[in-house]
Amino acid sequence: MTLPSTYADRNCSVARALEIVGERWTLLIIRDAFFGVRRFGDFANQLKIPRAVLTNRLKFLVKEGVLIRDDDATGGVEYRLTAKGVALWPVVRALMNWGDAFYSPSGVKRAERHDQDGGLLDHDGRCEDCGLVVPVPEIRIEPGPGFDLTDSDHDPVSGAINTPHRLLEPIMRPRTLSAAEGELSATRAAERAHR
Amino acid sequence: MTLPSTYADRNCSVARALEIVGERWTLLIIRDAFFGVRRFGDFANQLKIPRAVLTNRLKFLVKEGVLIRDDDATGGVEYRLTAKGVALWPVVRALMNWGDAFYSPSGVKRAERHDQDGGLLDHDGRCEDCGLVVPVPEIRIEPGPGFDLTDSDHDPVSGAINTPHRLLEPIMRPRTLSAAEGELSATRAAERAHR
DNA sequence: CGGCTGAGTTCACTGACTGAACTACTGCTG
DNA sequence: CAGCAGTAGTTCAGTCAGTGAACTCAGCCG
């Protein structure tokens, strides 16, 4: 979509929304942000997007208030979704549902669960166990029956993304994980205790 | 998005969906199709999209089974949404909701109602009167409080789109009207005078 | 026949995307 | 302190897609 503000229709919120998130790569960046990706390099490697394009997109999304950029503890840079960005989850979910329905014959590629009670979420984000509409930070995402295990863990970031975890929660990169490789459960437990 | 099948992530239905509907203009074409646009020229005029691009997009969407192309009664060509295309309504709705929420301070630009009982639909398409999830063909769309009346009726197609009507129902173009209805002369005259 | 409409096609031009290489600024480590 | 690695970008030439205007072609209408 390239030029923002280039769709003529002033009276259509679909056009307006697409001016922000309709450019190539943008919604995939946002999807990754939901999945916990926060670092420039992780976006670049995971999406295999040219770094120049990534720079443009991130700048634009920050300018539009979808992402916020700040320095993390280690001096690096973090991009995180704002409330406005988090409000895009229904868009990402709708695309995911449609893609699952028509291009994943063996079942959904990723399932959403209510982290509190483990209930599956329906297409509108309602927990089938407790009946509540689950807020985004309480959604746990995990590989579903249609997930293809053969090409998942090529890189550590993908591996982290495809491990069951809550949306928005930063993925654990090997660096942060320290030397201890297999202690996933311990790390997760620690993390749960963390909040 | 340009090249289809160009997003690397085989395991993501969001990426898969965007390969089909993520290109520039595509979702706006689909939105117009929901609003009842069916003719090549109407898409071209309403969206102000280059005709060459429109040709590409329509061909691609037909190939992918989102639209179906056939000749209508008068010998013209019609593009209509298939079931697979209609299943994209949640995507369009989610974008519309987000655009309304963040870019339309005076209220939604278009409201959805249950045509049967006139109840407003919530963000998930549930009728606030009868509580049912309303199927797409029973959704009536109409200008909402945020709709800007000053630049609506510039062309007859926009005028028809912005008149309350059910989704998927073909918009009435002056041409088609002439065959069926008698009192069209007034409409046509008014339209001509307008230019 | 002559004009009109609808559905495209053609084409020169511009501008965005691509991929690879390069820079600049940390924070370590010996 | 020099050297190295990691992170976050920038630069750049080549390519490819989008743009807008003009053109074709077929079928009607009178």
Tab-separated table of C-alpha atoms (C1' of nucleotides) in Angstrom:
chain	number	residue	atom	x	y	z
A	1	MET	CA	0.000	0.000	0.000
A	2	THR	CA	2.998	2.071	0.062
A	3	LEU	CA	1.692	5.582	0.239
A	4	PRO	CA	-0.330	6.086	3.349
A	5	SER	CA	-3.469	8.123	2.990
A	6	THR	CA	-3.858	7.142	-0.557
A	7	TYR	CA	-7.227	5.476	-0.528
A	8	ALA	CA	-9.786	7.985	-1.642
A	9	ASP	CA	-12.794	6.890	0.382
A	10	ARG	CA	-12.980	9.290	3.305
A	11	ASN	CA	-16.124	7.622	4.530
A	12	CYS	CA	-14.856	4.116	4.971
A	13	SER	CA	-13.185	2.865	8.111
A	14	VAL	CA	-11.953	-0.189	6.250
A	15	ALA	CA	-9.975	2.061	3.918
A	16	ARG	CA	-8.740	4.111	6.855
A	17	ALA	CA	-7.596	1.016	8.713
A	18	LEU	CA	-5.848	-0.318	5.625
A	19	GLU	CA	-3.925	2.903	5.256
A	20	ILE	CA	-2.291	2.002	8.559
A	21	VAL	CA	-1.989	-1.766	8.495
A	22	GLY	CA	-2.594	-2.604	4.846
A	23	GLU	CA	0.932	-2.352	3.540
A	24	ARG	CA	2.912	-5.426	2.730
A	25	TRP	CA	4.504	-6.995	5.842
A	26	THR	CA	2.731	-4.739	8.314
A	27	LEU	CA	0.199	-7.224	9.638
A	28	LEU	CA	2.860	-9.895	9.884
A	29	ILE	CA	4.981	-7.578	11.987
A	30	ILE	CA	1.965	-7.003	14.198
A	31	ARG	CA	1.260	-10.716	14.393
A	32	ASP	CA	4.824	-11.314	15.513
A	33	ALA	CA	4.456	-8.560	18.093
A	34	PHE	CA	1.418	-10.381	19.506
A	35	PHE	CA	3.472	-13.565	19.589
A	36	GLY	CA	6.096	-11.831	21.714
A	37	VAL	CA	8.694	-10.639	19.226
A	38	ARG	CA	10.119	-7.290	20.315
A	39	ARG	CA	13.576	-6.885	18.810
A	40	PHE	CA	14.506	-5.459	15.427
A	41	GLY	CA	16.722	-8.374	14.592
A	42	ASP	CA	14.139	-10.948	15.591
A	43	PHE	CA	11.513	-9.402	13.325
A	44	ALA	CA	14.036	-9.295	10.498
A	45	ASN	CA	15.137	-12.892	10.868
A	46	GLN	CA	11.774	-14.406	11.562
A	47	LEU	CA	9.949	-12.691	8.719
A	48	LYS	CA	12.909	-12.591	6.333
A	49	ILE	CA	11.910	-9.052	5.547
A	50	PRO	CA	14.489	-6.649	4.118
A	51	ARG	CA	15.834	-4.554	6.953
A	52	ALA	CA	15.200	-1.299	5.143
A	53	VAL	CA	11.526	-2.155	4.813
A	54	LEU	CA	11.381	-3.226	8.428
A	55	THR	CA	12.841	0.119	9.477
A	56	ASN	CA	10.159	1.958	7.503
A	57	ARG	CA	7.312	-0.130	8.846
A	58	LEU	CA	8.404	0.104	12.456
A	59	LYS	CA	8.883	3.860	12.205
A	60	PHE	CA	5.473	4.256	10.635
A	61	LEU	CA	3.732	2.050	13.187
A	62	VAL	CA	5.384	3.951	16.025
A	63	LYS	CA	4.316	7.237	14.456
A	64	GLU	CA	0.748	5.954	14.179
A	65	GLY	CA	0.701	4.817	17.786
A	66	VAL	CA	0.381	1.104	17.066
A	67	LEU	CA	3.801	0.267	18.473
A	68	ILE	CA	5.943	1.939	21.075
A	69	ARG	CA	9.702	1.931	20.860
A	70	ASP	CA	11.967	2.112	23.863
A	71	ASP	CA	15.249	0.878	25.208
A	72	ASP	CA	15.132	-2.273	27.273
A	73	ALA	CA	17.204	-3.150	30.323
A	74	THR	CA	20.200	-4.425	28.345
A	75	GLY	CA	20.467	-1.272	26.269
A	76	GLY	CA	18.795	-2.807	23.235
A	77	VAL	CA	15.655	-1.543	21.560
A	78	GLU	CA	12.191	-2.957	22.090
A	79	TYR	CA	9.050	-2.534	20.018
A	80	ARG	CA	5.833	-3.315	21.866
A	81	LEU	CA	2.174	-3.035	20.959
A	82	THR	CA	0.239	-0.133	22.429
A	83	ALA	CA	-3.412	-0.448	23.424
A	84	LYS	CA	-4.265	0.688	19.906
A	85	GLY	CA	-2.052	-2.065	18.570
A	86	VAL	CA	-3.548	-4.678	20.858
A	87	ALA	CA	-6.959	-3.661	19.534
A	88	LEU	CA	-5.884	-5.156	16.219
A	89	TRP	CA	-6.061	-8.682	17.572
A	90	PRO	CA	-9.548	-9.252	16.136
A	91	VAL	CA	-8.158	-8.415	12.705
A	92	VAL	CA	-5.281	-10.854	13.078
A	93	ARG	CA	-7.617	-13.471	14.509
A	94	ALA	CA	-10.116	-13.080	11.667
A	95	LEU	CA	-7.370	-13.575	9.100
A	96	MET	CA	-6.042	-16.557	11.006
A	97	ASN	CA	-9.481	-18.132	11.212
A	98	TRP	CA	-10.057	-17.655	7.498
A	99	GLY	CA	-6.643	-19.039	6.611
A	100	ASP	CA	-7.218	-22.036	8.865
A	101	ALA	CA	-10.667	-22.653	7.412
A	102	PHE	CA	-9.597	-22.660	3.773
A	103	TYR	CA	-5.915	-23.561	3.723
A	104	SER	CA	-5.342	-25.916	6.613
A	105	PRO	CA	-7.345	-29.095	5.972
A	106	SER	CA	-5.925	-30.938	8.964
A	107	GLY	CA	-7.127	-28.369	11.490
A	108	VAL	CA	-6.084	-25.031	12.889
A	109	LYS	CA	-2.394	-24.227	12.802
A	110	ARG	CA	-2.573	-22.442	16.123
A	111	ALA	CA	-5.147	-22.731	18.862
A	112	GLU	CA	-6.140	-20.037	21.311
A	113	ARG	CA	-6.820	-20.987	24.908
A	114	HIS	CA	-7.882	-19.162	28.007
A	115	ASP	CA	-4.697	-19.259	30.063
A	116	GLN	CA	-6.619	-19.281	33.354
A	117	ASP	CA	-8.760	-22.358	32.763
A	118	GLY	CA	-7.338	-23.890	29.594
A	119	GLY	CA	-10.623	-23.554	27.696
A	120	LEU	CA	-10.499	-23.274	23.918
A	121	LEU	CA	-11.570	-19.941	22.444
A	122	ASP	CA	-14.132	-19.710	19.673
A	123	HIS	CA	-13.817	-17.424	16.640
A	124	ASP	CA	-14.885	-14.418	18.645
A	125	GLY	CA	-12.461	-15.051	21.478
A	126	ARG	CA	-14.982	-16.447	23.924
A	127	CYS	CA	-13.799	-19.190	26.249
A	128	GLU	CA	-15.760	-22.385	25.795
A	129	ASP	CA	-15.204	-23.281	29.421
A	130	CYS	CA	-16.068	-20.139	31.326
A	131	GLY	CA	-17.987	-18.304	28.603
A	132	LEU	CA	-16.085	-15.053	28.998
A	133	VAL	CA	-14.555	-12.988	26.244
A	134	VAL	CA	-10.900	-13.412	27.076
A	135	PRO	CA	-8.688	-10.293	27.154
A	136	VAL	CA	-5.666	-10.496	24.892
A	137	PRO	CA	-3.018	-10.860	27.629
A	138	GLU	CA	-4.860	-13.890	28.990
A	139	ILE	CA	-4.881	-15.693	25.664
A	140	ARG	CA	-2.493	-18.596	25.407
A	141	ILE	CA	-1.479	-19.573	21.892
A	142	GLU	CA	-0.204	-23.013	21.018
A	143	PRO	CA	0.301	-25.271	18.010
A	144	GLY	CA	-2.916	-26.887	16.846
A	145	PRO	CA	-3.647	-30.089	14.908
A	146	GLY	CA	-2.809	-28.442	11.576
A	147	PHE	CA	0.617	-27.344	12.713
A	148	ASP	CA	3.383	-28.786	10.593
A	149	LEU	CA	6.124	-29.947	12.911
A	150	THR	CA	8.617	-30.687	10.161
A	151	ASP	CA	9.575	-27.088	9.510
A	152	SER	CA	9.048	-25.393	12.823
A	153	ASP	CA	12.243	-24.980	14.765
A	154	HIS	CA	14.607	-23.781	12.090
A	155	ASP	CA	15.565	-20.762	14.139
A	156	PRO	CA	15.370	-20.086	17.862
A	157	VAL	CA	12.845	-17.284	17.457
A	158	SER	CA	10.395	-19.504	15.583
A	159	GLY	CA	10.958	-22.168	18.181
A	160	ALA	CA	10.045	-19.755	20.936
A	161	ILE	CA	7.009	-18.482	19.051
A	162	ASN	CA	5.707	-21.986	18.563
A	163	THR	CA	6.032	-22.943	22.196
A	164	PRO	CA	2.722	-22.463	24.014
A	165	HIS	CA	2.778	-19.049	25.649
A	166	ARG	CA	0.589	-16.070	26.361
A	167	LEU	CA	0.155	-13.337	23.781
A	168	LEU	CA	2.298	-10.221	24.260
A	169	GLU	CA	4.628	-12.081	26.564
A	170	PRO	CA	8.184	-11.607	25.291
A	171	ILE	CA	9.643	-14.697	23.696
A	172	MET	CA	12.648	-16.189	25.375
A	173	ARG	CA	15.672	-15.954	23.200
A	174	PRO	CA	18.597	-18.299	23.800
A	175	ARG	CA	20.701	-15.366	24.946
A	176	THR	CA	18.319	-14.549	27.717
A	177	LEU	CA	17.785	-18.200	28.454
A	178	SER	CA	21.448	-18.538	29.413
A	179	ALA	CA	23.193	-21.855	28.939
A	180	ALA	CA	20.427	-24.035	30.379
A	181	GLU	CA	18.780	-25.484	27.282
A	182	GLY	CA	16.144	-28.017	28.199
A	183	GLU	CA	14.847	-26.457	31.404
A	184	LEU	CA	11.735	-25.149	29.727
A	185	SER	CA	9.328	-26.055	32.475
A	186	ALA	CA	11.502	-24.458	35.108
A	187	THR	CA	11.793	-21.282	33.108
A	188	ARG	CA	8.079	-21.171	32.515
A	189	ALA	CA	7.376	-21.768	36.158
A	190	ALA	CA	9.754	-18.982	37.085
A	191	GLU	CA	8.057	-16.764	34.615
A	192	ARG	CA	4.624	-17.505	35.973
A	193	ALA	CA	5.821	-16.724	39.463
A	194	HIS	CA	7.219	-13.520	38.078
A	195	ARG	CA	3.819	-11.850	37.752
B	1	MET	CA	1.985	-8.325	-1.442
B	2	THR	CA	2.461	-8.570	-5.055
B	3	LEU	CA	3.942	-12.004	-5.427
B	4	PRO	CA	1.569	-14.559	-4.075
B	5	SER	CA	3.087	-17.294	-1.975
B	6	THR	CA	5.932	-15.134	-0.991
B	7	TYR	CA	5.628	-15.126	2.759
B	8	ALA	CA	7.959	-17.724	4.107
B	9	ASP	CA	6.004	-18.895	7.127
B	10	ARG	CA	4.342	-22.141	6.079
B	11	ASN	CA	2.924	-22.581	9.532
B	12	CYS	CA	0.957	-19.388	9.815
B	13	SER	CA	-2.576	-18.988	8.607
B	14	VAL	CA	-2.284	-15.235	8.891
B	15	ALA	CA	0.503	-15.272	6.333
B	16	ARG	CA	-1.474	-17.668	4.152
B	17	ALA	CA	-4.542	-15.463	4.268
B	18	LEU	CA	-2.498	-12.379	3.466
B	19	GLU	CA	-1.085	-14.058	0.402
B	20	ILE	CA	-4.629	-14.036	-0.947
B	21	VAL	CA	-6.140	-10.822	0.378
B	22	GLY	CA	-3.103	-8.861	1.528
B	23	GLU	CA	-2.250	-7.091	-1.691
B	24	ARG	CA	-3.002	-3.452	-2.149
B	25	TRP	CA	-6.644	-2.832	-3.143
B	26	THR	CA	-7.757	-6.415	-2.648
B	27	LEU	CA	-9.662	-5.978	0.603
B	28	LEU	CA	-11.301	-2.839	-0.704
B	29	ILE	CA	-12.510	-4.741	-3.746
B	30	ILE	CA	-13.911	-7.357	-1.417
B	31	ARG	CA	-15.519	-4.716	0.781
B	32	ASP	CA	-17.205	-3.253	-2.286
B	33	ALA	CA	-18.375	-6.712	-3.285
B	34	PHE	CA	-20.026	-7.057	0.124
B	35	PHE	CA	-21.653	-3.699	-0.415
B	36	GLY	CA	-23.186	-4.920	-3.652
B	37	VAL	CA	-20.763	-3.798	-6.326
B	38	ARG	CA	-20.542	-6.385	-9.098
B	39	ARG	CA	-19.426	-4.667	-12.293
B	40	PHE	CA	-15.896	-4.022	-13.493
B	41	GLY	CA	-16.581	-0.386	-14.216
B	42	ASP	CA	-18.242	0.210	-10.870
B	43	PHE	CA	-15.253	-1.155	-8.986
B	44	ALA	CA	-12.950	0.965	-11.121
B	45	ASN	CA	-14.879	4.185	-10.638
B	46	GLN	CA	-15.736	3.758	-7.003
B	47	LEU	CA	-12.237	2.798	-5.867
B	48	LYS	CA	-10.395	4.946	-8.410
B	49	ILE	CA	-8.114	2.011	-8.950
B	50	PRO	CA	-6.128	1.702	-12.189
B	51	ARG	CA	-8.013	-0.622	-14.483
B	52	ALA	CA	-4.974	-2.777	-15.135
B	53	VAL	CA	-4.586	-3.441	-11.434
B	54	LEU	CA	-8.290	-4.161	-11.110
B	55	THR	CA	-8.035	-6.706	-13.910
B	56	ASN	CA	-5.189	-8.465	-12.122
B	57	ARG	CA	-6.896	-8.516	-8.756
B	58	LEU	CA	-10.214	-9.772	-10.098
B	59	LYS	CA	-8.510	-12.510	-12.093
B	60	PHE	CA	-6.520	-13.563	-9.050
B	61	LEU	CA	-9.526	-13.563	-6.721
B	62	VAL	CA	-11.514	-15.623	-9.214
B	63	LYS	CA	-8.618	-18.068	-9.520
B	64	GLU	CA	-8.474	-18.359	-5.742
B	65	GLY	CA	-12.201	-18.959	-5.465
B	66	VAL	CA	-13.011	-15.784	-3.564
B	67	LEU	CA	-15.035	-14.294	-6.402
B	68	ILE	CA	-16.955	-15.870	-9.217
B	69	ARG	CA	-17.204	-14.255	-12.612
B	70	ASP	CA	-20.113	-14.739	-14.939
B	71	ASP	CA	-22.258	-12.995	-17.494
B	72	ASP	CA	-25.392	-11.384	-16.216
B	73	ALA	CA	-28.754	-11.145	-17.924
B	74	THR	CA	-27.880	-8.067	-19.963
B	75	GLY	CA	-24.720	-9.637	-21.383
B	76	GLY	CA	-22.431	-7.733	-19.009
B	77	VAL	CA	-19.986	-9.319	-16.603
B	78	GLU	CA	-20.630	-9.796	-12.902
B	79	TYR	CA	-18.214	-10.543	-10.090
B	80	ARG	CA	-19.818	-11.990	-6.983
B	81	LEU	CA	-18.446	-13.324	-3.722
B	82	THR	CA	-18.356	-17.087	-3.289
B	83	ALA	CA	-18.954	-18.729	0.090
B	84	LYS	CA	-15.210	-18.533	0.618
B	85	GLY	CA	-15.381	-14.832	-0.130
B	86	VAL	CA	-18.340	-14.279	2.151
B	87	ALA	CA	-16.333	-15.935	4.914
B	88	LEU	CA	-14.055	-12.896	4.781
B	89	TRP	CA	-16.701	-10.674	6.324
B	90	PRO	CA	-15.218	-11.022	9.830
B	91	VAL	CA	-11.940	-9.703	8.449
B	92	VAL	CA	-13.610	-6.705	6.841
B	93	ARG	CA	-15.683	-6.127	9.954
B	94	ALA	CA	-12.655	-6.267	12.238
B	95	LEU	CA	-10.862	-3.682	10.136
B	96	MET	CA	-13.953	-1.519	10.053
B	97	ASN	CA	-14.367	-1.726	13.824
B	98	TRP	CA	-10.752	-0.798	14.383
B	99	GLY	CA	-10.910	2.100	11.954
B	100	ASP	CA	-14.096	3.337	13.554
B	101	ALA	CA	-12.626	3.056	17.033
B	102	PHE	CA	-9.458	5.014	16.317
B	103	TYR	CA	-10.213	7.252	13.365
B	104	SER	CA	-13.863	8.195	13.612
B	105	PRO	CA	-14.340	10.234	16.797
B	106	SER	CA	-17.963	11.064	16.081
B	107	GLY	CA	-19.072	7.442	15.931
B	108	VAL	CA	-19.104	4.567	13.490
B	109	LYS	CA	-19.135	5.435	9.813
B	110	ARG	CA	-21.400	2.522	9.007
B	111	ALA	CA	-23.686	0.564	11.274
B	112	GLU	CA	-24.697	-3.048	10.886
B	113	ARG	CA	-28.255	-4.035	11.662
B	114	HIS	CA	-30.197	-7.243	11.647
B	115	ASP	CA	-32.489	-6.741	8.662
B	116	GLN	CA	-35.237	-8.880	10.197
B	117	ASP	CA	-35.699	-6.999	13.442
B	118	GLY	CA	-33.602	-3.844	13.022
B	119	GLY	CA	-31.376	-4.661	15.992
B	120	LEU	CA	-27.840	-3.267	16.008
B	121	LEU	CA	-25.024	-5.782	15.694
B	122	ASP	CA	-22.120	-5.862	18.111
B	123	HIS	CA	-18.482	-6.325	17.087
B	124	ASP	CA	-18.954	-10.043	16.650
B	125	GLY	CA	-22.068	-9.733	14.516
B	126	ARG	CA	-24.545	-10.635	17.217
B	127	CYS	CA	-27.916	-8.902	17.123
B	128	GLU	CA	-28.557	-6.916	20.266
B	129	ASP	CA	-32.279	-7.479	19.905
B	130	CYS	CA	-32.628	-11.182	19.243
B	131	GLY	CA	-29.174	-12.309	20.405
B	132	LEU	CA	-28.450	-14.329	17.292
B	133	VAL	CA	-25.294	-14.237	15.227
B	134	VAL	CA	-26.649	-12.763	12.036
B	135	PRO	CA	-25.730	-14.442	8.740
B	136	VAL	CA	-24.121	-12.101	6.223
B	137	PRO	CA	-27.064	-11.880	3.794
B	138	GLU	CA	-29.298	-10.714	6.641
B	139	ILE	CA	-27.021	-7.869	7.626
B	140	ARG	CA	-28.244	-4.435	6.689
B	141	ILE	CA	-25.588	-1.774	6.412
B	142	GLU	CA	-26.341	1.906	6.764
B	143	PRO	CA	-24.584	5.205	7.444
B	144	GLY	CA	-23.807	5.703	11.134
B	145	PRO	CA	-23.278	8.818	13.242
B	146	GLY	CA	-19.689	9.234	12.042
B	147	PHE	CA	-20.674	9.227	8.390
B	148	ASP	CA	-19.676	12.412	6.613
B	149	LEU	CA	-22.575	13.498	4.468
B	150	THR	CA	-20.682	16.250	2.697
B	151	ASP	CA	-18.780	13.963	0.364
B	152	SER	CA	-21.036	11.021	-0.112
B	153	ASP	CA	-23.041	11.164	-3.308
B	154	HIS	CA	-20.432	12.261	-5.763
B	155	ASP	CA	-21.182	9.331	-8.008
B	156	PRO	CA	-24.221	7.111	-8.345
B	157	VAL	CA	-22.388	3.999	-7.205
B	158	SER	CA	-21.305	5.608	-3.940
B	159	GLY	CA	-24.805	6.908	-3.515
B	160	ALA	CA	-26.201	3.422	-3.876
B	161	ILE	CA	-23.603	1.963	-1.525
B	162	ASN	CA	-24.425	4.495	1.141
B	163	THR	CA	-28.135	3.885	1.012
B	164	PRO	CA	-29.199	1.391	3.676
B	165	HIS	CA	-29.310	-2.058	2.093
B	166	ARG	CA	-28.463	-5.654	2.785
B	167	LEU	CA	-24.961	-6.975	2.211
B	168	LEU	CA	-24.377	-8.831	-1.051
B	169	GLU	CA	-27.516	-7.363	-2.552
B	170	PRO	CA	-26.575	-5.786	-5.884
B	171	ILE	CA	-26.604	-2.033	-5.822
B	172	MET	CA	-29.150	-0.477	-8.119
B	173	ARG	CA	-27.500	1.362	-10.901
B	174	PRO	CA	-29.571	3.729	-13.008
B	175	ARG	CA	-29.040	1.433	-15.985
B	176	THR	CA	-30.450	-1.657	-14.383
B	177	LEU	CA	-33.283	0.293	-12.900
B	178	SER	CA	-34.484	1.422	-16.271
B	179	ALA	CA	-35.337	-2.091	-17.344
B	180	ALA	CA	-37.282	-2.965	-14.221
B	181	GLU	CA	-38.855	0.072	-12.683
B	182	GLY	CA	-40.874	2.843	-14.266
B	183	GLU	CA	-40.272	5.789	-11.988
B	184	LEU	CA	-36.571	5.706	-12.683
B	185	SER	CA	-36.836	8.614	-15.052
B	186	ALA	CA	-36.951	10.883	-12.043
B	187	THR	CA	-33.823	9.332	-10.573
B	188	ARG	CA	-31.970	9.491	-13.843
B	189	ALA	CA	-32.984	13.034	-14.490
B	190	ALA	CA	-31.892	14.022	-11.020
B	191	GLU	CA	-28.604	12.294	-11.569
B	192	ARG	CA	-27.967	14.007	-14.862
B	193	ALA	CA	-28.863	17.372	-13.436
B	194	HIS	CA	-26.372	16.712	-10.689
B	195	ARG	CA	-23.451	16.609	-13.065
C	1	DC	C1'	-24.117	3.230	-40.477
C	2	DG	C1'	-22.387	6.034	-36.222
C	3	DG	C1'	-22.231	6.701	-31.640
C	4	DC	C1'	-22.350	4.654	-26.878
C	5	DT	C1'	-21.266	1.707	-23.115
C	6	DG	C1'	-18.805	-1.956	-20.744
C	7	DA	C1'	-14.691	-4.608	-20.211
C	8	DG	C1'	-10.744	-4.844	-20.576
C	9	DT	C1'	-5.295	-3.997	-22.745
C	10	DT	C1'	-1.192	-1.298	-23.683
C	11	DC	C1'	2.466	1.591	-22.402
C	12	DA	C1'	5.728	4.924	-20.601
C	13	DC	C1'	6.801	6.511	-16.062
C	14	DT	C1'	7.531	6.489	-11.378
C	15	DG	C1'	8.352	4.716	-7.036
C	16	DA	C1'	8.550	0.882	-3.810
C	17	DC	C1'	10.668	-3.603	-2.675
C	18	DT	C1'	14.788	-6.701	-2.636
C	19	DG	C1'	19.162	-8.465	-1.005
C	20	DA	C1'	23.626	-7.779	0.071
C	21	DA	C1'	26.999	-5.075	1.955
C	22	DC	C1'	28.293	-1.520	5.033
C	23	DT	C1'	28.264	1.640	9.325
C	24	DA	C1'	27.832	2.948	14.095
C	25	DC	C1'	27.327	2.037	18.723
C	26	DT	C1'	27.241	-0.772	22.526
C	27	DG	C1'	29.288	-4.357	26.048
C	28	DC	C1'	32.448	-7.664	26.953
C	29	DT	C1'	37.065	-10.187	27.203
C	30	DG	C1'	41.815	-11.042	27.339
D	1	DC	C1'	43.400	-0.877	25.635
D	2	DA	C1'	42.606	-3.726	21.261
D	3	DG	C1'	39.699	-6.881	19.372
D	4	DC	C1'	35.431	-9.205	18.904
D	5	DA	C1'	30.550	-9.991	18.819
D	6	DG	C1'	25.859	-8.415	18.862
D	7	DT	C1'	22.241	-5.069	17.761
D	8	DA	C1'	20.120	-1.580	15.044
D	9	DG	C1'	20.039	0.299	11.635
D	10	DT	C1'	21.672	2.784	6.478
D	11	DT	C1'	23.099	2.638	1.665
D	12	DC	C1'	22.692	1.259	-2.963
D	13	DA	C1'	22.004	-0.751	-7.583
D	14	DG	C1'	18.666	-3.638	-9.828
D	15	DT	C1'	14.097	-5.127	-10.447
D	16	DC	C1'	9.369	-5.243	-10.321
D	17	DA	C1'	4.772	-3.578	-9.383
D	18	DG	C1'	1.531	0.369	-9.307
D	19	DT	C1'	-0.172	4.644	-11.852
D	20	DG	C1'	-2.865	7.142	-15.221
D	21	DA	C1'	-4.018	8.064	-19.694
D	22	DA	C1'	-5.050	6.467	-24.002
D	23	DC	C1'	-6.468	2.784	-26.818
D	24	DT	C1'	-8.981	-1.619	-28.506
D	25	DC	C1'	-12.835	-4.480	-29.147
D	26	DA	C1'	-17.457	-6.283	-28.898
D	27	DG	C1'	-22.206	-5.725	-28.479
D	28	DC	C1'	-26.231	-2.918	-28.530
D	29	DC	C1'	-29.480	1.377	-29.963
D	30	DG	C1'	-31.664	4.146	-33.046
